[in-house]
mmCIF file of C-alpha atoms in Angstrom:
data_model
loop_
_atom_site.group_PDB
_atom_site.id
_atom_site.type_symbol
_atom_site.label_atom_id
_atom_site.label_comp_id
_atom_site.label_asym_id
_atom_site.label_seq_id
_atom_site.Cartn_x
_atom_site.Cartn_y
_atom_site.Cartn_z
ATOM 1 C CA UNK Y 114 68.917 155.162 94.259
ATOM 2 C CA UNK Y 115 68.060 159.027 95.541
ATOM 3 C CA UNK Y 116 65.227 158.497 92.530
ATOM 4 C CA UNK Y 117 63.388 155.943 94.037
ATOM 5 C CA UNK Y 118 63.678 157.058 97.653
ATOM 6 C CA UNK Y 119 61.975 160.067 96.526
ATOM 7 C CA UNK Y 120 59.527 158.618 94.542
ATOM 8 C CA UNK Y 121 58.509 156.512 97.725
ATOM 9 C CA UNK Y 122 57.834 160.182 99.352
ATOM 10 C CA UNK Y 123 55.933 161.311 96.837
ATOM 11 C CA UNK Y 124 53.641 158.217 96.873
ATOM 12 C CA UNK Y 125 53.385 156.812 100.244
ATOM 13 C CA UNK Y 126 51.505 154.143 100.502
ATOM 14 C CA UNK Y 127 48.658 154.342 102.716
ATOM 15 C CA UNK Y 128 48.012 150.282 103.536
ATOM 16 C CA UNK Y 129 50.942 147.832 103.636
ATOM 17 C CA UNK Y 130 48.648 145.269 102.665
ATOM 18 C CA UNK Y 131 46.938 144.759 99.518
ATOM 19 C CA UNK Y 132 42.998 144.958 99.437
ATOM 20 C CA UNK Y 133 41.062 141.886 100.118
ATOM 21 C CA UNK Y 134 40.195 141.269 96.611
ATOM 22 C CA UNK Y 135 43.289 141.458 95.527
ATOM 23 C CA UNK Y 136 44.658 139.565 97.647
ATOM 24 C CA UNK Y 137 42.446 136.599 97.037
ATOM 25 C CA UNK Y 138 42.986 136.671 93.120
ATOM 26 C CA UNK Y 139 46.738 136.268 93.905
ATOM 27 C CA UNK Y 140 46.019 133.166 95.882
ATOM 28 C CA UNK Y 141 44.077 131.715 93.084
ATOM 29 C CA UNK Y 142 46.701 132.802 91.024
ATOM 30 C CA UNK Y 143 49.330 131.572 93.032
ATOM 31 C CA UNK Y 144 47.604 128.179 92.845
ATOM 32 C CA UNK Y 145 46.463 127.989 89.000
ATOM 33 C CA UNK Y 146 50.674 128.645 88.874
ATOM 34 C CA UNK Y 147 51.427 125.351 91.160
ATOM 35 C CA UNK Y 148 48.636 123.111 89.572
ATOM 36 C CA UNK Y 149 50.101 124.354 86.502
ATOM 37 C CA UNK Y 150 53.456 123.883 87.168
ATOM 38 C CA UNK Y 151 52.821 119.841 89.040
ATOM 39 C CA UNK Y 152 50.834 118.860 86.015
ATOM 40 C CA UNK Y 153 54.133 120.458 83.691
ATOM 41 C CA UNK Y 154 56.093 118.281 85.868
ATOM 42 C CA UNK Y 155 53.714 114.866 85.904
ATOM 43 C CA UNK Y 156 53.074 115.026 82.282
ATOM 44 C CA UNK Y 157 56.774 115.567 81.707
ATOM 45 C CA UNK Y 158 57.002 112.752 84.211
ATOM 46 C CA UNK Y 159 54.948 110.315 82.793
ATOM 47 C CA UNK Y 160 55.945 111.053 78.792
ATOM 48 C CA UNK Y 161 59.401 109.691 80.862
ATOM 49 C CA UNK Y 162 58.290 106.748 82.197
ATOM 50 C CA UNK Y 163 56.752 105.816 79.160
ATOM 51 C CA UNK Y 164 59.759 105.841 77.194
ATOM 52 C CA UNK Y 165 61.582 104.809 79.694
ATOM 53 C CA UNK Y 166 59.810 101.626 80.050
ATOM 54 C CA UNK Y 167 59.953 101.005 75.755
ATOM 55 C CA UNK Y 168 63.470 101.118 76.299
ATOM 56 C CA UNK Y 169 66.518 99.406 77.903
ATOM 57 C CA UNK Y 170 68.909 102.454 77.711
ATOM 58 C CA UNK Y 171 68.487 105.793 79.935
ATOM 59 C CA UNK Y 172 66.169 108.118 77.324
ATOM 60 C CA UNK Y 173 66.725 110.999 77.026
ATOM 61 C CA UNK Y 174 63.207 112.850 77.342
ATOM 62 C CA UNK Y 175 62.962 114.586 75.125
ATOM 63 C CA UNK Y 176 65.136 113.712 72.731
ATOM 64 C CA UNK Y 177 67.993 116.316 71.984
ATOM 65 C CA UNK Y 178 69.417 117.014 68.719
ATOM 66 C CA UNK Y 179 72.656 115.130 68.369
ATOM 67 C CA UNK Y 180 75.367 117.700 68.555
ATOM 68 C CA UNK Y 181 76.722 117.726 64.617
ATOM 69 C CA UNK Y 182 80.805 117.606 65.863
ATOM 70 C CA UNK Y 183 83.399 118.192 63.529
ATOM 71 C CA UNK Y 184 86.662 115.628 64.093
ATOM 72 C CA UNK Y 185 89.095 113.655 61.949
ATOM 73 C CA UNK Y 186 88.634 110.514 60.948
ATOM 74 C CA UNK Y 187 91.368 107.587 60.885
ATOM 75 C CA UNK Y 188 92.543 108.226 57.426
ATOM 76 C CA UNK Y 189 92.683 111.772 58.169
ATOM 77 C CA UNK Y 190 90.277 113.315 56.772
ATOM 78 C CA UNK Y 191 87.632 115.656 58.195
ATOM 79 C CA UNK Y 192 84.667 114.078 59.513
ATOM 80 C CA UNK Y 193 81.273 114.915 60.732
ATOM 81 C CA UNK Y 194 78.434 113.219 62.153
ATOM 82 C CA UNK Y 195 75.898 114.294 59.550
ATOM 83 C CA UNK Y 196 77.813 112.953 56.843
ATOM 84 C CA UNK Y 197 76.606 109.160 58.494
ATOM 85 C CA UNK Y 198 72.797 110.232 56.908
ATOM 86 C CA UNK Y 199 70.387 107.614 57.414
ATOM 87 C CA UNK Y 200 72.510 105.879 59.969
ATOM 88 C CA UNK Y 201 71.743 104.721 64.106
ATOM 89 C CA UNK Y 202 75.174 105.550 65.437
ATOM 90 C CA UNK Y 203 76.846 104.089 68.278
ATOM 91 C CA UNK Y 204 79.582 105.514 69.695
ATOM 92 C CA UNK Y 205 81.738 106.342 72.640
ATOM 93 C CA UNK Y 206 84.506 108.200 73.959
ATOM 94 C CA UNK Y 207 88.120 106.683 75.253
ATOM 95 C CA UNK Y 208 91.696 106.185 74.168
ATOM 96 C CA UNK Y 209 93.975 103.436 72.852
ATOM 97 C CA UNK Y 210 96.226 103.338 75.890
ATOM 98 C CA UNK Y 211 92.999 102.244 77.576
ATOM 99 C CA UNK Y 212 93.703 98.816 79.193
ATOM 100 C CA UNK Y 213 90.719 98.148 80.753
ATOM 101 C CA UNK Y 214 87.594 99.692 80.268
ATOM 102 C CA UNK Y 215 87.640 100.698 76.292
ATOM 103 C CA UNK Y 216 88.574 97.360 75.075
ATOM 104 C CA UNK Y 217 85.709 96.194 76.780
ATOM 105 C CA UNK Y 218 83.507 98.798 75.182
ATOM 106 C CA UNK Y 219 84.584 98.132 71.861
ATOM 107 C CA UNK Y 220 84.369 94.514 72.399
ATOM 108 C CA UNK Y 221 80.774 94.901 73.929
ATOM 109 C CA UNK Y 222 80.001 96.945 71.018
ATOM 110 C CA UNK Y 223 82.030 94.557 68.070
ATOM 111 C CA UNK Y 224 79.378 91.840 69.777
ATOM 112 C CA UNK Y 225 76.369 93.817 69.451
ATOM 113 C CA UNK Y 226 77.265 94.958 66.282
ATOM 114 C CA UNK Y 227 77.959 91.592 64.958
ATOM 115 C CA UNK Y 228 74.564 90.186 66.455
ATOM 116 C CA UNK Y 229 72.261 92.575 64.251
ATOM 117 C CA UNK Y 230 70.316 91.444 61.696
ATOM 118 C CA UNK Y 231 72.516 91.892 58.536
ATOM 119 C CA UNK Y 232 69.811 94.308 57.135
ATOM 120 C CA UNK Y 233 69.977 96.053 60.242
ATOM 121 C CA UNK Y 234 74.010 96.342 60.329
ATOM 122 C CA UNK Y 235 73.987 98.534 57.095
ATOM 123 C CA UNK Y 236 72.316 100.655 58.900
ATOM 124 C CA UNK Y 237 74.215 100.882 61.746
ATOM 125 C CA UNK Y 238 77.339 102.481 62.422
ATOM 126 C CA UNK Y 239 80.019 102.359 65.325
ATOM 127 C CA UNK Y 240 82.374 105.406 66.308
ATOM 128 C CA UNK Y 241 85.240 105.932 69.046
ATOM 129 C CA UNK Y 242 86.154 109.271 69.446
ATOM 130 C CA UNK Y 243 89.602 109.381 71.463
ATOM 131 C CA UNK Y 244 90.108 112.011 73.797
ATOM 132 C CA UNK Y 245 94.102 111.751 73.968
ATOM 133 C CA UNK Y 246 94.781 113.524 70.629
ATOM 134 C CA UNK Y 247 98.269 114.103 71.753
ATOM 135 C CA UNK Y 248 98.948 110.197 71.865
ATOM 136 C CA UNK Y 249 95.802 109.165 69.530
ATOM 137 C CA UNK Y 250 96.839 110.275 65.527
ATOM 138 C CA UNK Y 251 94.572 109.107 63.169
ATOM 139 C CA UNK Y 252 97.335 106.521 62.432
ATOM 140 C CA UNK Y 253 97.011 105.237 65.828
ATOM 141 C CA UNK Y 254 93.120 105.108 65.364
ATOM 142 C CA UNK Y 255 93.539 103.253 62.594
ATOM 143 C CA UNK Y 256 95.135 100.527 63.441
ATOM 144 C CA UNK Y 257 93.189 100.121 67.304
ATOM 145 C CA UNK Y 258 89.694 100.840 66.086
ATOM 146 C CA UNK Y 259 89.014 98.829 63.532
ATOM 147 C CA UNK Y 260 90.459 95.785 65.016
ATOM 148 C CA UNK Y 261 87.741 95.267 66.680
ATOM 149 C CA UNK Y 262 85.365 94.990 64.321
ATOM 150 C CA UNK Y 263 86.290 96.308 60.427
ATOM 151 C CA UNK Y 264 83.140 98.474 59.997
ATOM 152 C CA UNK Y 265 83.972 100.576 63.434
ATOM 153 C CA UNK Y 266 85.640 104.286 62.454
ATOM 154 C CA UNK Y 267 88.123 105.579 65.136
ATOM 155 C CA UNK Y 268 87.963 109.384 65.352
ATOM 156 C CA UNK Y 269 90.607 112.027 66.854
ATOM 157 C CA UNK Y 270 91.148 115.957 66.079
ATOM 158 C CA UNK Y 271 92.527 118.691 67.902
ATOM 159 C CA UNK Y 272 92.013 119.304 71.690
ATOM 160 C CA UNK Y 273 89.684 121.936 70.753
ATOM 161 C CA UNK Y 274 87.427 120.028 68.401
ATOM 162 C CA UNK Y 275 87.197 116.916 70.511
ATOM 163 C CA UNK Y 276 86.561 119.368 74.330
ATOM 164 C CA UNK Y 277 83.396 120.607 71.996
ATOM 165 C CA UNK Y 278 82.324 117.156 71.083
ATOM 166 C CA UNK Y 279 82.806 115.528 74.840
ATOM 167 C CA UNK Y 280 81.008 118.916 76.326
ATOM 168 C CA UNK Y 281 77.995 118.471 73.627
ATOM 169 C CA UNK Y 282 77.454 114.896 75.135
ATOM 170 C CA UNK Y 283 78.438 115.724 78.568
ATOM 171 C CA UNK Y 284 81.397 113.501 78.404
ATOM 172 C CA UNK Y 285 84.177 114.085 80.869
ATOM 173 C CA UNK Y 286 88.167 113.448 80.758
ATOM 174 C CA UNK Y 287 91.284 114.238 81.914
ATOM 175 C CA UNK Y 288 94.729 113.809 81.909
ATOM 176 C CA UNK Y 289 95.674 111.856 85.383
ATOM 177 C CA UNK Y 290 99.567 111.982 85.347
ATOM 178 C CA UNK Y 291 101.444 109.128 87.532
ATOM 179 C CA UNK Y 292 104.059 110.854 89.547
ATOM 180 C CA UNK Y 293 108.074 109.288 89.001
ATOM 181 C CA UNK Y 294 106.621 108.209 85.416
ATOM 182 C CA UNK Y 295 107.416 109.070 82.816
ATOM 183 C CA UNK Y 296 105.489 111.801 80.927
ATOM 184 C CA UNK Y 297 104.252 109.920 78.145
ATOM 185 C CA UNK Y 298 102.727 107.032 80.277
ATOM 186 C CA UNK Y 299 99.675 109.029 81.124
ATOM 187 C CA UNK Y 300 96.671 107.756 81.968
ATOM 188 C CA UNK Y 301 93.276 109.657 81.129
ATOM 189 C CA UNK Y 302 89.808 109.238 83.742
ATOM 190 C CA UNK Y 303 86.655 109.273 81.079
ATOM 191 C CA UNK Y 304 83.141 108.811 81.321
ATOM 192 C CA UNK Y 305 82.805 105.488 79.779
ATOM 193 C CA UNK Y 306 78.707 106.440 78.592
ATOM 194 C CA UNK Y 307 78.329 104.798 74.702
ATOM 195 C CA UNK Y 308 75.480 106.966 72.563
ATOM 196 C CA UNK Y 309 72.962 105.965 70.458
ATOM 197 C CA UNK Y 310 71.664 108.541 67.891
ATOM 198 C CA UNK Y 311 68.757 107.741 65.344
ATOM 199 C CA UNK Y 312 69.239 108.134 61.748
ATOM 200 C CA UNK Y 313 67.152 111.423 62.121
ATOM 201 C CA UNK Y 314 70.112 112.686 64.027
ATOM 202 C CA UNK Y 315 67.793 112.691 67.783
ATOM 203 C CA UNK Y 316 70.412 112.026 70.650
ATOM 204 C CA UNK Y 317 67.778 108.742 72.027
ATOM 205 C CA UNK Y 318 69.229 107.164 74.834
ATOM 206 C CA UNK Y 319 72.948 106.573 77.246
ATOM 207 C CA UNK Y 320 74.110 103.372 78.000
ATOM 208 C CA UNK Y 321 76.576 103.006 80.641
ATOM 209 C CA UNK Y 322 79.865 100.670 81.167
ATOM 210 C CA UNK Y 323 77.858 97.860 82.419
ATOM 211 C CA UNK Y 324 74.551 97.910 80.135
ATOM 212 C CA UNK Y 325 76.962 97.667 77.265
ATOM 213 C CA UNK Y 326 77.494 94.036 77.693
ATOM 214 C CA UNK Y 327 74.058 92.909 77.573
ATOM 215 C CA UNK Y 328 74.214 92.848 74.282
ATOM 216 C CA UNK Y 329 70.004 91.604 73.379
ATOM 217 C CA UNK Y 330 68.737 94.510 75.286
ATOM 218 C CA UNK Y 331 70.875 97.249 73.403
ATOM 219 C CA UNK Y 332 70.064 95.222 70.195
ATOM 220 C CA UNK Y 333 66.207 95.778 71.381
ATOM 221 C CA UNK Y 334 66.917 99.585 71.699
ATOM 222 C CA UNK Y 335 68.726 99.646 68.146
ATOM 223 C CA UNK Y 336 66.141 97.858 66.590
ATOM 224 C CA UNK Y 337 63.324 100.642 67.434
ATOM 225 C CA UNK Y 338 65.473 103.217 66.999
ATOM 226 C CA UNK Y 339 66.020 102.266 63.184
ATOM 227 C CA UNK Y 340 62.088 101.732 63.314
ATOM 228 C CA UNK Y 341 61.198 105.133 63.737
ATOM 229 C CA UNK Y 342 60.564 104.823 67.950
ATOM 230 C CA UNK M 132 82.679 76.908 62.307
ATOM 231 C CA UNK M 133 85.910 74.332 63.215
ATOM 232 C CA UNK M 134 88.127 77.358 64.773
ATOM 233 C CA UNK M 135 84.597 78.783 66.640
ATOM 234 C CA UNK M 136 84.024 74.960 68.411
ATOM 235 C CA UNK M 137 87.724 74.680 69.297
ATOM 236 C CA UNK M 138 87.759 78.287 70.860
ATOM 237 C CA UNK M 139 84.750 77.065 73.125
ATOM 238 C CA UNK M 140 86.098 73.757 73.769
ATOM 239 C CA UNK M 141 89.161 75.950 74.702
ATOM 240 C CA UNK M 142 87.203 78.698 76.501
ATOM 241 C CA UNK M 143 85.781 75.490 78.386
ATOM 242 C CA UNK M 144 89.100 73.994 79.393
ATOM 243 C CA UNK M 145 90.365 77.836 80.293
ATOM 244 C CA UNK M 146 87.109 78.485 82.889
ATOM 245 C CA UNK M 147 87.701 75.045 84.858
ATOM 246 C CA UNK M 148 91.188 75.916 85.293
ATOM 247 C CA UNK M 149 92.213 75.693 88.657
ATOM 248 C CA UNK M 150 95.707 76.259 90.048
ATOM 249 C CA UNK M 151 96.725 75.003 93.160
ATOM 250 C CA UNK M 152 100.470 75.496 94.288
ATOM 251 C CA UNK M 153 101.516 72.921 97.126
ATOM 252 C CA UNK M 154 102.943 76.238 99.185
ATOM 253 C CA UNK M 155 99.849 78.539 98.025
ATOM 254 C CA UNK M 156 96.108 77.728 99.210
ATOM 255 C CA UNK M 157 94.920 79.489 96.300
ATOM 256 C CA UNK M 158 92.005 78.592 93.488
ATOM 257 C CA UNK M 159 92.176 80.566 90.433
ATOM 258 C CA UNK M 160 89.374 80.576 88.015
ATOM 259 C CA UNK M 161 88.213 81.328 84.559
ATOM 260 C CA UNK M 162 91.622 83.449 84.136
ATOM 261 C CA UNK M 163 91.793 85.269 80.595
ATOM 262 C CA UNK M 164 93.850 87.844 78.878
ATOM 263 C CA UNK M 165 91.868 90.370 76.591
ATOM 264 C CA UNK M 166 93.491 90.294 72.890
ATOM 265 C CA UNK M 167 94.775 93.717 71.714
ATOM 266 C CA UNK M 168 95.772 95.581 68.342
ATOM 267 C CA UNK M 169 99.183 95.675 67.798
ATOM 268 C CA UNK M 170 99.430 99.308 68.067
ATOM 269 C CA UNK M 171 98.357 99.069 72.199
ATOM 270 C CA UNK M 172 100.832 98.831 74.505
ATOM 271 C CA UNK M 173 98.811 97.729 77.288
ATOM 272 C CA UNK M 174 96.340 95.352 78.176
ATOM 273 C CA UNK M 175 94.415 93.279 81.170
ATOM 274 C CA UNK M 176 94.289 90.256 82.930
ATOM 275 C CA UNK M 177 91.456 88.828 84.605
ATOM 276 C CA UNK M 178 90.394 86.314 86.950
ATOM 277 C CA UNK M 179 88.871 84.747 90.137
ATOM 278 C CA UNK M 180 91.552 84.264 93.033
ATOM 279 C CA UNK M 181 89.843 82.588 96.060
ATOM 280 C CA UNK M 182 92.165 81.908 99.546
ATOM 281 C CA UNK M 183 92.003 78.929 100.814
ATOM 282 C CA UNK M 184 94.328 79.403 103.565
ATOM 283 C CA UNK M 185 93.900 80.841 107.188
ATOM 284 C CA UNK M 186 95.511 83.655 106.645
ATOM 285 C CA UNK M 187 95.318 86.869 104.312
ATOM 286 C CA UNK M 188 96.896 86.965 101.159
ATOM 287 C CA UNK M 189 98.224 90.540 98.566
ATOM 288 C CA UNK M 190 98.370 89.783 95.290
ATOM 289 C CA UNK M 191 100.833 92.194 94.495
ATOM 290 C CA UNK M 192 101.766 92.060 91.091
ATOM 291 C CA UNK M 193 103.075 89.264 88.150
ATOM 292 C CA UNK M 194 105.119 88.798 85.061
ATOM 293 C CA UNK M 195 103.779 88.221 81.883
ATOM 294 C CA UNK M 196 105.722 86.200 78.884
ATOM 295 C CA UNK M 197 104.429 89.238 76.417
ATOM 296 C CA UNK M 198 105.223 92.273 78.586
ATOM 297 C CA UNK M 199 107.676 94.257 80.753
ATOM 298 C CA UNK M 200 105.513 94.950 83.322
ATOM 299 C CA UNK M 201 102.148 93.432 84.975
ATOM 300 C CA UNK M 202 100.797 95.646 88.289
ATOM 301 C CA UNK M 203 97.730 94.921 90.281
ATOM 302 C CA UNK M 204 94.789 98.273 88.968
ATOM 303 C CA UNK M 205 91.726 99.169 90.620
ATOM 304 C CA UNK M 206 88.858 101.115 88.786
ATOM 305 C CA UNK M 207 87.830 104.251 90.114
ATOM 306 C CA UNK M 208 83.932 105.600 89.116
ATOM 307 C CA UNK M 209 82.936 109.023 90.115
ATOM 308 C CA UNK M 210 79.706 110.773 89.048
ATOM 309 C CA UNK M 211 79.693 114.179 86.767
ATOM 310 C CA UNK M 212 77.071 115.993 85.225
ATOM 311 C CA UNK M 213 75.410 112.760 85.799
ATOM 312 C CA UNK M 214 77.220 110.323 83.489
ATOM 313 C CA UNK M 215 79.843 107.959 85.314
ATOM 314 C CA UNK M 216 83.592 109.138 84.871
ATOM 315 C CA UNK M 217 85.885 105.966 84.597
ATOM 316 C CA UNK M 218 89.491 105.664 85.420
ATOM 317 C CA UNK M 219 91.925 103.696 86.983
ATOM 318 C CA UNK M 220 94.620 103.487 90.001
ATOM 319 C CA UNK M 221 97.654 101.443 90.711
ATOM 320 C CA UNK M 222 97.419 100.192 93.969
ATOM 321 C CA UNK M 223 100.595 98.378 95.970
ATOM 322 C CA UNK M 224 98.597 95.271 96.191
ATOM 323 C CA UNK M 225 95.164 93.458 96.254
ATOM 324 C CA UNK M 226 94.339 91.948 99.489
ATOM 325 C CA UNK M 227 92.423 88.709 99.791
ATOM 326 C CA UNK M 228 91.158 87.281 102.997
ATOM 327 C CA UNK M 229 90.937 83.971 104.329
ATOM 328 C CA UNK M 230 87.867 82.724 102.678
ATOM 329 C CA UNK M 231 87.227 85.162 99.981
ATOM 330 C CA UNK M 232 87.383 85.841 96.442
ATOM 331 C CA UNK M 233 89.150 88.592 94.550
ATOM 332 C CA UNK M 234 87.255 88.682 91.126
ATOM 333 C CA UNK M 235 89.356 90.908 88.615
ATOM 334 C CA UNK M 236 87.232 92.017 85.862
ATOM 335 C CA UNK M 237 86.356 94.731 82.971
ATOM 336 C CA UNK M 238 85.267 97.387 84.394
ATOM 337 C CA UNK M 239 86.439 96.462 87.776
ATOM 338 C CA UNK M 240 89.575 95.571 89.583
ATOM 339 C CA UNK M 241 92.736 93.829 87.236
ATOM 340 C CA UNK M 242 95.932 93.158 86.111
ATOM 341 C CA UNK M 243 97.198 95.661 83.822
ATOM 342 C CA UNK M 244 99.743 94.645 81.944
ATOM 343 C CA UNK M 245 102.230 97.407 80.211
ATOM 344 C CA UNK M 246 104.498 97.678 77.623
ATOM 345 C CA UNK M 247 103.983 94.845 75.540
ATOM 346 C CA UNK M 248 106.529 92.861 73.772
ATOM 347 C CA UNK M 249 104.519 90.891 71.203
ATOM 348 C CA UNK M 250 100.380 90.849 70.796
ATOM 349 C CA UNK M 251 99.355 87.151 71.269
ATOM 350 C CA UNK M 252 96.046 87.116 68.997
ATOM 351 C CA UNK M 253 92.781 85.429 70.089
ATOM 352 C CA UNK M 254 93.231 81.492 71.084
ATOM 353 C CA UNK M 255 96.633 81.565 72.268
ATOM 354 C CA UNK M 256 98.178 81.345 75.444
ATOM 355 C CA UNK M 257 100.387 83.735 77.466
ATOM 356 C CA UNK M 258 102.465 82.834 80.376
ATOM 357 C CA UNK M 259 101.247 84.719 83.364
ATOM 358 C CA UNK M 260 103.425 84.475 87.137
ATOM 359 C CA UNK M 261 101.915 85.466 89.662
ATOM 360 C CA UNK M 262 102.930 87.290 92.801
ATOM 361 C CA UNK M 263 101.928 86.746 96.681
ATOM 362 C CA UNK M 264 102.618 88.494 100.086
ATOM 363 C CA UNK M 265 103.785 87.959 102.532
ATOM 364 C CA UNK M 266 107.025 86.368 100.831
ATOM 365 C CA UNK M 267 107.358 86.104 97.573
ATOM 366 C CA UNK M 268 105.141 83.511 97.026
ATOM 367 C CA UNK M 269 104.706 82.823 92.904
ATOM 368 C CA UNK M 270 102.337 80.860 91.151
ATOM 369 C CA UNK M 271 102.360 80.193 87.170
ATOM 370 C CA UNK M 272 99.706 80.237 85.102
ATOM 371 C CA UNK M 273 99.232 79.751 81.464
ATOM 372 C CA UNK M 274 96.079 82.192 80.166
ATOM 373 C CA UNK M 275 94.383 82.148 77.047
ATOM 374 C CA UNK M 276 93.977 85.513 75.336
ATOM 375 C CA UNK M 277 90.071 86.572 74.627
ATOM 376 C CA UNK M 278 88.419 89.195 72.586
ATOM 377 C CA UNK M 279 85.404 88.312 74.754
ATOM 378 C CA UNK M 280 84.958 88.170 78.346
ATOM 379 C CA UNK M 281 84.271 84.779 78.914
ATOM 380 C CA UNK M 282 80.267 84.712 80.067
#
């Protein structure tokens, strides 16, 4: 502090204001920066339109590398997205106690699933990753997952594994408890997004609740996906 | 192929369903249960209630054949980090207005029902009562269970 006040006496500056010259290469500066910056931001822009308008899903632009998470799979053993190689892989996050909305989105996705071109479907595979590991063993999994269709893989782990997994994807939950009930009758609030990752492991688009039921248009989306788009 | 033309021929029966209880001057439409693994303990009911009547109705609740307890749920969506969070509230009752039409569906407003007893499996048909204010005005309804919502 006592440095650079002295320094300032030492070197006073004569003019406040830069020289004219100067002053006018900063301007063009200034503006190269802006043009630079709006044609950043059109290209960028436009590179999202375009794949927004190939596809029926919300893109992500670019595409991010799918977050590799390490859970547990239904008949307990360790599982990781990278072991599905060659794969398109749906999946979402929720809970069995769900009522409402995850039986839909398994149901949405069982009728997706089941309308794929069977060539297609061997290349395709369904995950639910539960975020109520207390209530959710891979028991539990096992028995609610595939239910709705025999192919789909229910997935827990510990409260650690499954916070880094929801925060890779920006998924959201948490434990709403209903007061005078009893403690085991939680509920849990979730985003209710479903993912689609290519078989080159590029997190490619979001659905949300409601786009999951038309099931052609997600079938569209899959389709390219497993085409290389 | 047989059991897939009797589900729509039942699916078909289930949507024109229309109850109509002398003291209640309610329609109900297209009512459906969605089928569960055995391992839930919970599941939902939906359908279209529509009041006939002059005055306003609360559906406040039911019973269900299969289940201890059935209460009337709305679905709560909030925004965060830009991907809708979903959840769910019990609410004392669902009111209906003279004229309108409560539509309980996924995703939307329903009839949970909790602590099941037995898990009727696709095709068959649970017995559903239920519950009006003012009074205790009760209608019964038999309700297919779905894996599907009906479209």
């Amino acid at each position: 502090m006592n440095k650079s006040v002295s320094e300032l006496e030492e070197n006073p500056t004569p003019n406040n204001s830069p020289p004219a010259i100067g002053r006018r290469m900063l301007l063009a500066a200034f503006a190269l920066a802006v043009a630079l910056l709006v044609s950043f931001l059109f290209a960028r822009y436009t590179a999202y339109r375009t794949v927004q308008a190939k596809f029926y899903g919300q893109p992500l632009v670019p595409a991010k590398e799918a977050f590799d998470f390490h859970l547990v799979d239904q008949n307990g053993k360790a599982f990781q997205l990278s072991q599905l190689r060659g794969k398109a892989v749906l999946f979402s996050f929720g809970f069995t106690h769900c009522p409402n909305v995850c039986p839909t989105t398994l149901s949405d996705l069982a009728k997706i699933y089941r309308a794929l071109p069977e060539r297609d479907r061997a290349r395709v595979q369904v995950l639910f990753v539960s975020v109520d590991p207390r209530r959710d063993q891979p028991e539990t999994m096992k028995n609610y997952v595939p239910y709705f269709d025999d192919s789909f893989i229910g997935l827990t782990g510990t409260e650690d594994q499954i916070a880094e997994a929801a925060k890779a994807y920006g998924a959201y939950y948490e434990i709403v408890h209903d007061p005078g009930q009893n403690p085991d009758s939680y509920s849990v609030n979730h985003s209710a997004f479903t993912y689609l990752i290519s078989p080159d492991r590029k997190w490619k688009l979001l659905y949300n609740f409601d786009q999951l039921s038309d099931t052609n248009k997600v079938i569209r989306d899959i389709e390219q996906v497993l085409g290389g788009a | 192929m047989i059991i897939r033309i009797f589900l729509s021929l039942l699916y078909v029966s289930c949507a024109s369903l229309i109850a109509r209880a002398d003291s209640l001057p309610i329609k109900i439409e297209g009512a459906w249960v969605q089928a569960v693994p055995a391992v839930a303990d919970a599941t939902a009911a939906y359908m279209k209630i529509t009041n006939l009547g002059d005055a306003s109705l609360k559906l406040v609740g039911a019973s269900c054949s299969v289940a201890s307890r059935v209460e009337p749920m709305i679905t709560t969506r909030q925004e965060r980090n830009g991907q809708e969070i979903m959840g769910m509230e019990a609410v004392p009752d669902l009111e209906i207005v003279p004229g309108a039409t409560l539509e309980l569906k996924p995703g939307g407003d329903h009839l949970m029902i909790m602590g099941l007893t037995s898990h009727p499996s696709e095709g068959e048909r649970v017995k559903l009562t239920v519950r009006f204010a003012p009074g205790d005005q009760r209608l019964d309804l038999e309700v297919p269970v779905l894996r599907q919502e009906p479209k």
